[in-house]
Structures are given as structure tokens and as C-alpha cells.
Tab-separated table of C-alpha atoms in Angstrom:
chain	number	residue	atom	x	y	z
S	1	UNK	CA	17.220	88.168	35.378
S	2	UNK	CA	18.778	86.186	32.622
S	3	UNK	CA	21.974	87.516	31.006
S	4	UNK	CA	22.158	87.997	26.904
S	5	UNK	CA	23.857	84.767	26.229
S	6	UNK	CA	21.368	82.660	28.389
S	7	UNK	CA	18.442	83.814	26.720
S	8	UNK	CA	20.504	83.252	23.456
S	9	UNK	CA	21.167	79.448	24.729
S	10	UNK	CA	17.645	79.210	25.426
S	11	UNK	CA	16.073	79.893	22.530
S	12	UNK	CA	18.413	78.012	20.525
S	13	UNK	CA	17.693	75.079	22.410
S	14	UNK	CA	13.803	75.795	22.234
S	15	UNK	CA	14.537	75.886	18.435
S	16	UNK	CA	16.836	72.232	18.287
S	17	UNK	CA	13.689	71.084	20.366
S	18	UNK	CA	10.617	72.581	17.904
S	19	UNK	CA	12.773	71.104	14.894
S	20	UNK	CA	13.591	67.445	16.651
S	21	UNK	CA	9.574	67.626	17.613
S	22	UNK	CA	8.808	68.488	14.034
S	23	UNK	CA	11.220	65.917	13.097
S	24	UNK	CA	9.381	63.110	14.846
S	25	UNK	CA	6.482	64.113	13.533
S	26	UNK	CA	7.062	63.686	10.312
S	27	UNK	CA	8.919	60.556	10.619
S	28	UNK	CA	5.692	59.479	12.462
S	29	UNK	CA	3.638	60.506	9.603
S	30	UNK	CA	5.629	58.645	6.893
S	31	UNK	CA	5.128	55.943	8.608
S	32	UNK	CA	1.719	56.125	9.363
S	33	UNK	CA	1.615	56.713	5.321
S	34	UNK	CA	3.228	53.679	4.301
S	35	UNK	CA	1.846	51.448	6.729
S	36	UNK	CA	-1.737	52.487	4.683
S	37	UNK	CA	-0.124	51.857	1.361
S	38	UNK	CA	1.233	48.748	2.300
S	39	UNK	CA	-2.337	47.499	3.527
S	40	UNK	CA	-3.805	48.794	0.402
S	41	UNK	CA	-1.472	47.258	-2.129
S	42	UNK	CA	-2.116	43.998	-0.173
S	43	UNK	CA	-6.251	44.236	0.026
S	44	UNK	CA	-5.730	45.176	-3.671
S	45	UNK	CA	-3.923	41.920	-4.271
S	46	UNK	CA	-6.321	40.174	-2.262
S	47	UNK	CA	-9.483	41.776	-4.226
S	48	UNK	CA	-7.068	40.282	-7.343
S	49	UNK	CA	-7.177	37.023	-6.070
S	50	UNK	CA	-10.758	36.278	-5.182
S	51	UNK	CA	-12.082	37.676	-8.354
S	52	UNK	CA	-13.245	40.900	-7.508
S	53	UNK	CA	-11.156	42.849	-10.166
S	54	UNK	CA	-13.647	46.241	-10.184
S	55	UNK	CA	-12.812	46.629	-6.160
S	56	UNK	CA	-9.139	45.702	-6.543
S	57	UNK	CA	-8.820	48.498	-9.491
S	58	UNK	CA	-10.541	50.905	-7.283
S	59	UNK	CA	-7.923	50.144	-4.231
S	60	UNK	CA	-5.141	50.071	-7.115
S	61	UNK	CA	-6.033	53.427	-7.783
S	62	UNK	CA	-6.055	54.977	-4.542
S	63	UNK	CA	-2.452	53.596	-3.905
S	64	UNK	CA	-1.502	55.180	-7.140
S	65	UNK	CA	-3.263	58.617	-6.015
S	66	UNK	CA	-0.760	58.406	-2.791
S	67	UNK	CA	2.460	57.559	-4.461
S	68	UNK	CA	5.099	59.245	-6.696
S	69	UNK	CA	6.746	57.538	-9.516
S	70	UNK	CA	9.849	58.866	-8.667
S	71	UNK	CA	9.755	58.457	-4.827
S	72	UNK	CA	10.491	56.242	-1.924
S	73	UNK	CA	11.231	52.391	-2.854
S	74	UNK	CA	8.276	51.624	-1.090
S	75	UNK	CA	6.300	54.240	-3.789
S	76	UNK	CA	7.956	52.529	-6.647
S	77	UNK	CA	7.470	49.053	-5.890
S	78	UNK	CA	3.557	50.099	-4.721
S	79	UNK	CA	3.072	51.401	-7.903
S	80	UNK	CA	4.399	48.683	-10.184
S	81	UNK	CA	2.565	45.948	-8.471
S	82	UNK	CA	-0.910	48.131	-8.550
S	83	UNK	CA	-0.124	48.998	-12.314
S	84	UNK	CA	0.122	45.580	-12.903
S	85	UNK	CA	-2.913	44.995	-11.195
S	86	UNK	CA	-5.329	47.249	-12.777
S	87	UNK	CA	-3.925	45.765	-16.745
S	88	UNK	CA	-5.109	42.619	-15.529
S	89	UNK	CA	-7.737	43.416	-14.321
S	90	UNK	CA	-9.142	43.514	-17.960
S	91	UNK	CA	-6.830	41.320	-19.829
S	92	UNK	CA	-6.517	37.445	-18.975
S	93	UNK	CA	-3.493	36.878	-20.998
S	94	UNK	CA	-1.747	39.655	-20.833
S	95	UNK	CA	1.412	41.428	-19.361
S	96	UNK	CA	1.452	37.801	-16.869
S	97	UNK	CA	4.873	39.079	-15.996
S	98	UNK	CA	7.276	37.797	-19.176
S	99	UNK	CA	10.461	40.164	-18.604
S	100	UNK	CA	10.982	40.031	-22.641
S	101	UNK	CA	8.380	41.463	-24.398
S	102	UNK	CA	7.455	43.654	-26.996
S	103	UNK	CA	7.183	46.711	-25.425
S	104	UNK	CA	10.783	47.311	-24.303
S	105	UNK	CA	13.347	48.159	-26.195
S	106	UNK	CA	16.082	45.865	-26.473
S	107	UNK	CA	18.369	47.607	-26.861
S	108	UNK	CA	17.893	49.872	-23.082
S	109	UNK	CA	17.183	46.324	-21.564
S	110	UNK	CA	20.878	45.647	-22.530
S	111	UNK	CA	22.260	48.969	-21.115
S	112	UNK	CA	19.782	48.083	-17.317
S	113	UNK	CA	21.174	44.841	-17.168
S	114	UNK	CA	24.735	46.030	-17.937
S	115	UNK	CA	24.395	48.277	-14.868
S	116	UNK	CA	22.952	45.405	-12.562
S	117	UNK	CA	25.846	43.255	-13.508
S	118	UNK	CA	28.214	46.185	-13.017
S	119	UNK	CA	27.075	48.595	-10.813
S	120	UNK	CA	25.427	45.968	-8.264
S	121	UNK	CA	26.698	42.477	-6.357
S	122	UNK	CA	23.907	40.356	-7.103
S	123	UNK	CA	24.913	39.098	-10.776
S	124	UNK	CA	29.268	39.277	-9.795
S	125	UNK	CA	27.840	37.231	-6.591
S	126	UNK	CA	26.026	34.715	-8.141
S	127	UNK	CA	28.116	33.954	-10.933
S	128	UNK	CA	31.764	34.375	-8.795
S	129	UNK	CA	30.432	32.242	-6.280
S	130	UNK	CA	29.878	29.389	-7.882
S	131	UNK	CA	32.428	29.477	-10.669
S	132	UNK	CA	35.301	29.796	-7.849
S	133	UNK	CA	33.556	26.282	-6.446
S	134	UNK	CA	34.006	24.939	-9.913
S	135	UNK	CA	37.673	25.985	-10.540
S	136	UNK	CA	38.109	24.361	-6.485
S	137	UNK	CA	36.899	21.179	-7.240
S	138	UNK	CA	37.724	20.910	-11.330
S	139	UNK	CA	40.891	22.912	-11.333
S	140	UNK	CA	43.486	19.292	-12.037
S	141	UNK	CA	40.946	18.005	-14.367
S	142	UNK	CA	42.145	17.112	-17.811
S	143	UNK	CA	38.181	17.346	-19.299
S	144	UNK	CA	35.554	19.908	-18.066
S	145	UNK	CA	32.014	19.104	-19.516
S	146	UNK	CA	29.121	21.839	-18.047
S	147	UNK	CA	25.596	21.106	-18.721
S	148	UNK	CA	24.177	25.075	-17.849
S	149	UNK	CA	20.959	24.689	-17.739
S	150	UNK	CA	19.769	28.381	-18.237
S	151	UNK	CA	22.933	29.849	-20.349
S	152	UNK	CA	20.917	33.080	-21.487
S	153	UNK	CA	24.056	35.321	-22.829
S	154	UNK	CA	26.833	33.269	-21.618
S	155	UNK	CA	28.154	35.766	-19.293
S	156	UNK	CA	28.887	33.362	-16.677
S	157	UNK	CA	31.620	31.647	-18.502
S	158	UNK	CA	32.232	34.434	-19.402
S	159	UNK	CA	33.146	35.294	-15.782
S	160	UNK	CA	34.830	31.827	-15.606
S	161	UNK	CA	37.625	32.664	-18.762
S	162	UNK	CA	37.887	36.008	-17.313
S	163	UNK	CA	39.311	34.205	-13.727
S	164	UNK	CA	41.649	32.076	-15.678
S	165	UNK	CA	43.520	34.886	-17.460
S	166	UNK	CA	46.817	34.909	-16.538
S	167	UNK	CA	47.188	31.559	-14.241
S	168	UNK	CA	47.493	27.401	-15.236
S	169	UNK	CA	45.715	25.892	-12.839
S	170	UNK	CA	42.681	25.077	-14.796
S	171	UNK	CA	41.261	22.391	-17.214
S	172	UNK	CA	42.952	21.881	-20.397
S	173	UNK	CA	39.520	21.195	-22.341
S	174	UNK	CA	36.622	22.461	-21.210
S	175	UNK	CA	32.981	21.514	-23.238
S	176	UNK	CA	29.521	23.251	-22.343
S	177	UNK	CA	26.029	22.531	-22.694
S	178	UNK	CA	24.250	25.353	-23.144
S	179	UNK	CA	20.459	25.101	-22.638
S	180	UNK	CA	17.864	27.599	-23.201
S	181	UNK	CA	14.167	27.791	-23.766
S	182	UNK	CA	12.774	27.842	-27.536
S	183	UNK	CA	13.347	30.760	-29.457
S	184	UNK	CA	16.959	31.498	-28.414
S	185	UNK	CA	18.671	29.230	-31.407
S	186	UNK	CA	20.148	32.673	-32.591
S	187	UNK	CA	21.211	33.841	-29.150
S	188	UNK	CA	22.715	30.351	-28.558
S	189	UNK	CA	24.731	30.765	-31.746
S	190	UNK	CA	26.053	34.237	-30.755
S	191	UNK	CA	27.341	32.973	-27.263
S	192	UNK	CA	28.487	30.077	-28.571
S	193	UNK	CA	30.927	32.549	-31.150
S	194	UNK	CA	31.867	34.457	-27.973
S	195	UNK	CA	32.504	31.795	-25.454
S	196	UNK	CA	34.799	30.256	-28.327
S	197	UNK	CA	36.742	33.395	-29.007
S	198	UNK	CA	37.045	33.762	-25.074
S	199	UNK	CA	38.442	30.663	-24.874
S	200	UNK	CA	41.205	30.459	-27.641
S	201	UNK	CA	42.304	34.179	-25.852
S	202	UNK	CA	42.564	31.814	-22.317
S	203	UNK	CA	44.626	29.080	-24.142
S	204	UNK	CA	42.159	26.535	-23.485
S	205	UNK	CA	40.812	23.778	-25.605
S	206	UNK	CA	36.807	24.664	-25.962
S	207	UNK	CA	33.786	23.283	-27.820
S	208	UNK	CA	30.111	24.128	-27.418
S	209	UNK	CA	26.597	22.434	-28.126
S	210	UNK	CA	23.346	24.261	-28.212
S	211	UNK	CA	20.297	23.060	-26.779
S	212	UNK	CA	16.882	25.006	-27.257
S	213	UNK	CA	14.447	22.948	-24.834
S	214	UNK	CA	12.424	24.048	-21.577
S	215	UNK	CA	14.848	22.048	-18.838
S	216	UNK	CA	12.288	19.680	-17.339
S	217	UNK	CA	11.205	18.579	-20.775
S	218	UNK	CA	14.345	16.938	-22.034
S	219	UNK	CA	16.004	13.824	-21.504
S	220	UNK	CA	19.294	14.293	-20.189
S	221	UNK	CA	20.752	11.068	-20.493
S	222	UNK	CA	20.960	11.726	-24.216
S	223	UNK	CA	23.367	14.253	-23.774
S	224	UNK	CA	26.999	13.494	-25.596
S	225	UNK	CA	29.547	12.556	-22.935
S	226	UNK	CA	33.026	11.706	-22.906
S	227	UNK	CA	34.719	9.330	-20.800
S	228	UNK	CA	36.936	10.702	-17.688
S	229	UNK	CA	35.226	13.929	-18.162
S	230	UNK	CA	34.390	15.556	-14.999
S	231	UNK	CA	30.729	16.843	-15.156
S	232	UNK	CA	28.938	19.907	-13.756
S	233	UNK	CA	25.707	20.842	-13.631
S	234	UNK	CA	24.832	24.415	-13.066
S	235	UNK	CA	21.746	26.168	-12.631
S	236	UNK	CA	22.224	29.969	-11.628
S	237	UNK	CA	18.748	31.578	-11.304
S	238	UNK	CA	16.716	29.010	-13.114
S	239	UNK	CA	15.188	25.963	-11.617
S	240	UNK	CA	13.016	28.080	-9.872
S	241	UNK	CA	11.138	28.561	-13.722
S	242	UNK	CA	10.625	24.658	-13.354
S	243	UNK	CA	7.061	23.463	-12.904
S	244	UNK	CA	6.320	22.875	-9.358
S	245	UNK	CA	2.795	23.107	-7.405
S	246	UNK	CA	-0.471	24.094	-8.899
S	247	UNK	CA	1.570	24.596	-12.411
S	248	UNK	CA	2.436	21.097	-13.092
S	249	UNK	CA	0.513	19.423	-15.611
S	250	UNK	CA	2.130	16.439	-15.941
S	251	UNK	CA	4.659	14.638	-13.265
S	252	UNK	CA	7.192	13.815	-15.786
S	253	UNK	CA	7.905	17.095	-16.580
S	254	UNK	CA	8.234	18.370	-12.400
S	255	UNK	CA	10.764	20.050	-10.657
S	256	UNK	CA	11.223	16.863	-8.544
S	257	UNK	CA	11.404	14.633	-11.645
S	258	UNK	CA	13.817	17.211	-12.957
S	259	UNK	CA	15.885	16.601	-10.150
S	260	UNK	CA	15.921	13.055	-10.536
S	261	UNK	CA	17.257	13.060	-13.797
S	262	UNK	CA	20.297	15.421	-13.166
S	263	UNK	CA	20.923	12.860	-9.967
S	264	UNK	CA	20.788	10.331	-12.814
S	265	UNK	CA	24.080	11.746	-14.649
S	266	UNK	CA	25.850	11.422	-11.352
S	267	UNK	CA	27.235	14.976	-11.521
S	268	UNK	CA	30.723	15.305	-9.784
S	269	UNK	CA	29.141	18.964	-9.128
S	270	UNK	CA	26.065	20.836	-9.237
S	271	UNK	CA	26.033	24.101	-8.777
S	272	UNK	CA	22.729	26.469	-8.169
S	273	UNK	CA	21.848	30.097	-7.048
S	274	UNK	CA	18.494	30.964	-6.181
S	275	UNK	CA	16.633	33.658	-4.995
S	276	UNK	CA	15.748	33.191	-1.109
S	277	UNK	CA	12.729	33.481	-1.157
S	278	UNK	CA	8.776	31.519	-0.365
S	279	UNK	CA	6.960	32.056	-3.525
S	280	UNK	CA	5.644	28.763	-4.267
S	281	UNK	CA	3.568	26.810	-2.001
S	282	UNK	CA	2.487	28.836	0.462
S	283	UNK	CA	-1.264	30.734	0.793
S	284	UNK	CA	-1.484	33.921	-1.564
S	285	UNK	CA	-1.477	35.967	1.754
S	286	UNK	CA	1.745	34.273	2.711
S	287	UNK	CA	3.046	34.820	-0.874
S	288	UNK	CA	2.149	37.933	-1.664
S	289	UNK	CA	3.770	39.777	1.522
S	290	UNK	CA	6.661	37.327	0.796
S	291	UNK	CA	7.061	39.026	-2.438
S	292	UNK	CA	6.632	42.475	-1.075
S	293	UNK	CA	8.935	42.324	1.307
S	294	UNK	CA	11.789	40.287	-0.883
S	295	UNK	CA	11.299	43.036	-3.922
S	296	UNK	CA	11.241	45.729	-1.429
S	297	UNK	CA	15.190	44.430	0.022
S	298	UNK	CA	16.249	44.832	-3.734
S	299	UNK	CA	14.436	48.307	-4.102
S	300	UNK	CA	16.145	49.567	-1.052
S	301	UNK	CA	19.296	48.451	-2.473
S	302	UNK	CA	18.558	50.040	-5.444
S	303	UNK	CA	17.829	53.296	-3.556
S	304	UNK	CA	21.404	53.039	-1.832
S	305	UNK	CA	23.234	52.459	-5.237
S	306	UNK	CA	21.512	54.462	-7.757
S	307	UNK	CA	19.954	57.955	-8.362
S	308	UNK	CA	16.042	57.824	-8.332
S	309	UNK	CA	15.503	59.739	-12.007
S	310	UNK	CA	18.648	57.198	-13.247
S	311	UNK	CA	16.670	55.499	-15.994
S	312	UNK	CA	18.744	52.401	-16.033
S	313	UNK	CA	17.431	52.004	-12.583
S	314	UNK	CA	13.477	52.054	-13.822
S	315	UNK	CA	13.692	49.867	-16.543
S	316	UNK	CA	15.356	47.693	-14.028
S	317	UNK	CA	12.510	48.056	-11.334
S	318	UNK	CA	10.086	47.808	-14.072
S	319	UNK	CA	11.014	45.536	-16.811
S	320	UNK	CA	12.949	42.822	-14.648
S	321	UNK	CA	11.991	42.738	-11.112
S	322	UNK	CA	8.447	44.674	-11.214
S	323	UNK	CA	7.724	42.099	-13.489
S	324	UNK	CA	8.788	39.196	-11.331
S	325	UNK	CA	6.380	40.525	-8.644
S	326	UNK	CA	3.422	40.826	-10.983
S	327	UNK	CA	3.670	37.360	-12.282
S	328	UNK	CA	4.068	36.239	-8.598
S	329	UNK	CA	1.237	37.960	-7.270
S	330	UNK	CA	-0.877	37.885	-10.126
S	331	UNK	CA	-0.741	34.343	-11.667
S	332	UNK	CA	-1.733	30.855	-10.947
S	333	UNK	CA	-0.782	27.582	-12.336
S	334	UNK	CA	1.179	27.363	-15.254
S	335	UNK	CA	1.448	31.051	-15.543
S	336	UNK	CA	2.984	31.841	-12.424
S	337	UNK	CA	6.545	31.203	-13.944
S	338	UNK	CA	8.451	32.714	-10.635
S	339	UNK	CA	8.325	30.139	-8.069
S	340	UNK	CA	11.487	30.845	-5.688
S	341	UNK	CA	11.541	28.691	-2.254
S	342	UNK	CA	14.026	29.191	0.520
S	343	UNK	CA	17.464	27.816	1.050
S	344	UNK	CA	15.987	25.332	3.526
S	345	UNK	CA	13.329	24.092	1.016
S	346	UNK	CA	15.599	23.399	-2.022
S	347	UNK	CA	18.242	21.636	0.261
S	348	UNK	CA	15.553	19.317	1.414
S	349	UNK	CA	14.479	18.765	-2.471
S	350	UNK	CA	18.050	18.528	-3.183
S	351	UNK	CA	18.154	15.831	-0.808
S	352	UNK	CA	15.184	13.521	-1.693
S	353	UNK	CA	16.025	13.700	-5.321
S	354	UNK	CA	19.339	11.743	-4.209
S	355	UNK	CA	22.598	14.201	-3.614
S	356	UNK	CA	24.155	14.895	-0.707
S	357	UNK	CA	25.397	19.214	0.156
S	358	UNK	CA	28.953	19.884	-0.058
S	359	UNK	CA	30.753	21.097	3.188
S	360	UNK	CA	33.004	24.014	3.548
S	361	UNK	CA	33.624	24.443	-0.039
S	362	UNK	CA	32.774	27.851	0.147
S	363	UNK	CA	35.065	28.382	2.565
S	364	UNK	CA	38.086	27.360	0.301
S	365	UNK	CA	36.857	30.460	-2.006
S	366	UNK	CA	35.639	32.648	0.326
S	367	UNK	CA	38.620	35.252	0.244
S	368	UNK	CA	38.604	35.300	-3.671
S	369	UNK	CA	35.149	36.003	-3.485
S	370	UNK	CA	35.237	38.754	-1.312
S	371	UNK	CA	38.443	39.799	-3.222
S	372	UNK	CA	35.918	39.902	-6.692
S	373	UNK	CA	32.852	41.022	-4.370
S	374	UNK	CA	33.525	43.504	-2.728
S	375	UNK	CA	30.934	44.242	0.277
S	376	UNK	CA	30.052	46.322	2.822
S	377	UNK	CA	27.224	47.681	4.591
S	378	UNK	CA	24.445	47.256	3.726
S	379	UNK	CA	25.768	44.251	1.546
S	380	UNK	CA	26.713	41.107	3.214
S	381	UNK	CA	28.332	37.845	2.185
S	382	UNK	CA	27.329	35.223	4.916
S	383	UNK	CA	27.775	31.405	5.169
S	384	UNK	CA	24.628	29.600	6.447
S	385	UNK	CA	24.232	25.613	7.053
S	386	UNK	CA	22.495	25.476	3.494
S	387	UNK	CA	24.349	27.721	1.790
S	388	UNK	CA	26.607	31.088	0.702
S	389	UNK	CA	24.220	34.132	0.913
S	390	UNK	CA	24.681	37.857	-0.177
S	391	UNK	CA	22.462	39.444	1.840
S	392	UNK	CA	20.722	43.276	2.563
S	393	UNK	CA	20.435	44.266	5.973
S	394	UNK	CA	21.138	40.875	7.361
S	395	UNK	CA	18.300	39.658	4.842
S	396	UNK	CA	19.439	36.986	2.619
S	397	UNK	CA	18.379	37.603	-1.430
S	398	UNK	CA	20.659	34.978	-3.268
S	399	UNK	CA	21.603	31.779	-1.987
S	400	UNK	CA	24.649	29.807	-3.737
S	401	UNK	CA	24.932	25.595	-3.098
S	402	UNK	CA	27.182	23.204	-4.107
S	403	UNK	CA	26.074	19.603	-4.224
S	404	UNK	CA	27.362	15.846	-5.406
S	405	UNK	CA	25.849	12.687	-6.071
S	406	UNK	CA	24.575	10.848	-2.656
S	407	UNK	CA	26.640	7.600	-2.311
């Protein structure tokens, strides 16, 4: 006959077994449910693609009847994409993916991006990385000129000042280039009065010149230069806009012809950061579960760092990266503006266009880096044979290089 306290184990342990069972179950289930969303989201896509837009809204929809806005990355992302979707659906020109546009305010896309740069590694990564590989290989200039091809608010430099408070190893004059798309002359301006002020605080000698141009439509040789300066080309999160694929119209103004012109100014340094990531050349299927699964890294990172109602966090899912995905998935030739390729893929374009990688500079900075960037799990910072990654689970998002002129 069992005692009191046996039958008291027993059931207890009948209980921890019905709750582990129920448990699995359910962990089964979710699974089971996002495996169908995830096959939904990509027939809707696929409907997208091949022109059958009143099927693909249909299959939008019934991803949108199994999701919450305010759930599961995997909800979130779902339901930005089939959003997306279903607008253009009916509208050829519209909501393509441009992260500026009229419907968001301004002023709350200041206060997202704030956070991101803040509260997150990816912008402190991308812009540390590569300004501690300037300051390694510029440091005993006398004259610093950087063309920045893709300045947007200036926060880089920025960055750059911020790491020269307080120490003299640095250049004594320092000149930048600042190049944005039309319709930023005003923006230009304003970083152009900040980097300036920035500058006098740092004790060094600065000037600035504006350029308002799309990148692979100017001609870079007709850029002012001084002699003995020591040049720099950066690119942080930009060449991947560049026309490349299905969305060049004319050679001249290419990605590869791009290329050849910067090789052309026989940079001491060019610096780049890109997203790593396959959304150019390959087939839509390829692309679009690229995309999926790149955004969905960043959306599980998002989960980890932020609150789910934090609204910071869905203007950021929305009105930056949900828009990224939408233009990737949904647009073709010249409108398909988001063209990311992996590490390995830009190295070899780095290559043909005439420079040459630079070894182990990365790990001269490394330790400041992680000193500035501060990681762990599920974060990463991780040296690879192409480049410095910060990476999500072992996945790599950003990729930082550092390349020269080929002799």
C-alpha cells in the first residue's frame, strides 16, 4: 500500500509530466503555425510576382487573419510584408518601399532612429568599425580628405570627433565630401554647421563641401583635391542603392562602373559596411526567403532588446526595415532600390574593379571596438576572410571592409 508522501510524490510527478506534455504540445503547435505562415507569406509573394495580384491579396489576407500586430517577430514581419503586398496590389507606383515619405512623421522617425543608434549595435558597429580603421591607418597624417559617399546626418563623423576628444594622435586638418542624393541641399547645410562646430570643440582644422548627386552619376575626378592629402573613401550602408542587375539602364552609371571610378582616385582607404545579405541577382524565390530570413535576424533582435507595444520599436519595423523588405520583394528594375549581396560577392567586385582587401586591420582595432561595442549573446563581433561582422545567433547582418588601391 503506498504511504502519504508516495502518493504525494506521485501525483506531483504525474502533474510535472501532464504540464511538460502540454508543454510540447504547444511548442509543437507554434510551430506547426508558423511553418503555415511562413509558406503563405511566401506563395503570397510568389502570386505578387507572376501577376496574379487578386490570389496574392487573398493569401495576404489569410496571413493577416492568423497574426497579431503586436506578437511574435515572425507575426510582425508576416504582417508588414503582406500589408505591403495587398497596397500594391492596386497601386503601381506606390508605397515601392521609400523609407521617407509623407506619411510619417518626421519628427517620431528621428526619436526610432535615435533608439537604433542608441539602444542597438548595428549603427555604433558600423560606424566604430570603420572609423577606428581610419584613425589606424590616417592617425600621423598632416591632411585628411573623406569623400562619404552617403553622409545622410553626419553622424558618423560625428562618431569620429567624438573618438578624438581628449587624445593627439589624429590629423591636424581634416576635409569631407559629403554626398547625398537630390533634395538634401538643406540637410547638407545643417551637417555641414554641426560637423564644423564639432570640429573647432576637437581642436582640429575642418572644412566641408556639399554634394547633392545620386553616387554613380557623378564624376569623381572633378572633385577638389589637395596635394599630400591622404584620401578615404567611405561608403557605410550605401552602395548597395547603386544600380546593379535588371535596374541598370545605362552602363555608365553601374555599380561596377562606380567602382571603377573610386579605383580611379587611388584611395589610400576605402571603407564600406554592408548588409550581408543576397538580394540582388538571385531568382525571386531565392530572394524573397533571403529577405525573410535576414529581416527576421533583425526582428528577433528587436524582440530581445525592446518591449513589443514600445512604439519606437514599430516605426522602426515599419518605416525603416518593413520597408526595405517590401521594396525587395515587391519591386523590379529600377525600383527595387535595396540590392544587398554578401561579403563574398562585394569582395570579388571589389576586386575586379582594381583594389586589393586590407589584412588584419581590424585586428589592430578590435579591442577598441569591443571596448565602444559592447556584445554579448546573442550579439557577436566576428572576423571572417572578407571581413568584420556583427552578427545574431552566429548569423552575420553587417559586414565592415577595408580596401586600397591594387598595385
Amino acid at each position: 500500500m503506498l504511504t502519504p508522501t508516495t502518493s504525494a510524490r506521485d501525483r506531483r510527478n504525474n502533474l510535472l509530466t501532464t504540464q511538460e506534455a502540454r508543454h510540447i504540445a504547444h511548442t509543437q503547435t507554434e510551430q506547426l503555425r508558423n511553418e503555415i505562415i511562413l509558406a503563405k507569406v511566401l506563395e503570397s509573394a510568389r502570386l505578387f510576382h507572376v501577376n496574379q495580384k487578386e490570389e496574392a491579396y487573398k493569401k495576404a489576407s489569410e496571413v493577416l487573419s492568423l497574426t497579431e500586430p503586436s506578437g511574435a517577430p515572425l507575426h510582425r514581419l508576416s504582417r508588414i510584408l503582406m500589408n505591403g503586398i495587398q497596397r500594391r496590389c492596386y497601386s503601381q507606383t506606390e508605397f515601392l518601399g521609400n523609407l521617407y515619405n509623407d506619411e510619417t512623421n518626421p519628427i517620431a522617425m528621428i526619436k526610432a532612429y535615435d533608439v537604433l543608434a542608441k539602444h542597438t549595435p548595428f549603427i555604433r558597429f558600423a560606424y566604430n568599425a570603420v572609423n577606428l580603421a581610419i584613425l589606424a591607418k590616417a592617425c600621423n597624417t598632416n591632411r585628411l580628405h573623406i569623400i562619404d559617399i552617403g553622409i545622410g546626418l553626419g553622424n558618423q563623423w560625428s562618431a569620429l570627433f567624438a573618438l578624438l576628444q581628449g587624445t593627439s594622435f589624429y590629423p591636424k586638418k581634416i576635409h569631407i565630401t559629403g554626398i547625398d542624393i537630390p533634395g538634401t541641399e538643406s540637410t547638407l547645410n545643417d551637417v555641414r554647421d554641426k560637423l564644423v562646430n564639432e570640429a573647432k570643440d576637437v581642436g582640429i582644422e575642418f572644412s566641408f563641401t556639399p554634394i547633392v548627386a545620386k553616387a554613380e552619376q557623378m564624376a569623381f575626378k572633378e572633385i577638389d583635391r589637395s596635394s599630400g592629402e591622404f584620401l578615404v573613401i567611405n561608403a557605410a550602408l550605401a552602395l548597395h542603392h547603386t544600380p546593379s542587375g535588371d535596374a541598370i539602364k545605362n552602363d555608365q552609371f553601374s555599380r561596377a562602373a562606380l567602382l571603377l571610378q573610386l579605383r580611379q582616385l587611388e584611395p589610400q582607404l576605402l571603407t564600406m559596411v554592408e548588409p550581408d545579405s543576397n538580394h540582388n541577382l538571385t531568382s525571386f524565390e531565392d530572394r524573397c526567403y533571403e529577405a525573410f530570413q535576414h529581416y527576421m535576424h533583425i526582428f528577433n533582435a528587436f524582440e530581445y532588446l525592446f518591449p513589443r507595444h514600445l512604439k519606437e520599436r514599430a516605426i522602426l519595423e515599419n518605416d525603416f526595415f518593413g520597408r526595405e523588405i517590401i521594396n525587395i520583394v515587391t519591386a523590379d528594375g529600377p525600383d527595387r532600390v535595396e540590392r544587398h549581396e554578401r561579403k563574398e560577392v562585394w569582395a570579388k567586385q571589389m576586386q575586379e574593379a582594381g583594389f586589393a582587401h586590407i589584412d588584419n586591420i581590424f585586428e589592430r582595432t578590435g579591442r577598441t571596438l569591443r571596448n565602444i561595442v559592447p556584445t554579448s549573446p546573442p550579439f557577436q563581433i566576428f572576423q571572417s576572410n572578407q571581413a568584420l561582422c556583427l552578427g545574431y545567433n552566429n548569423s552575420p547582418l553587417l559586414a565592415a571592409s577595408c580596401w586600397r588601391s591594387a598595385a
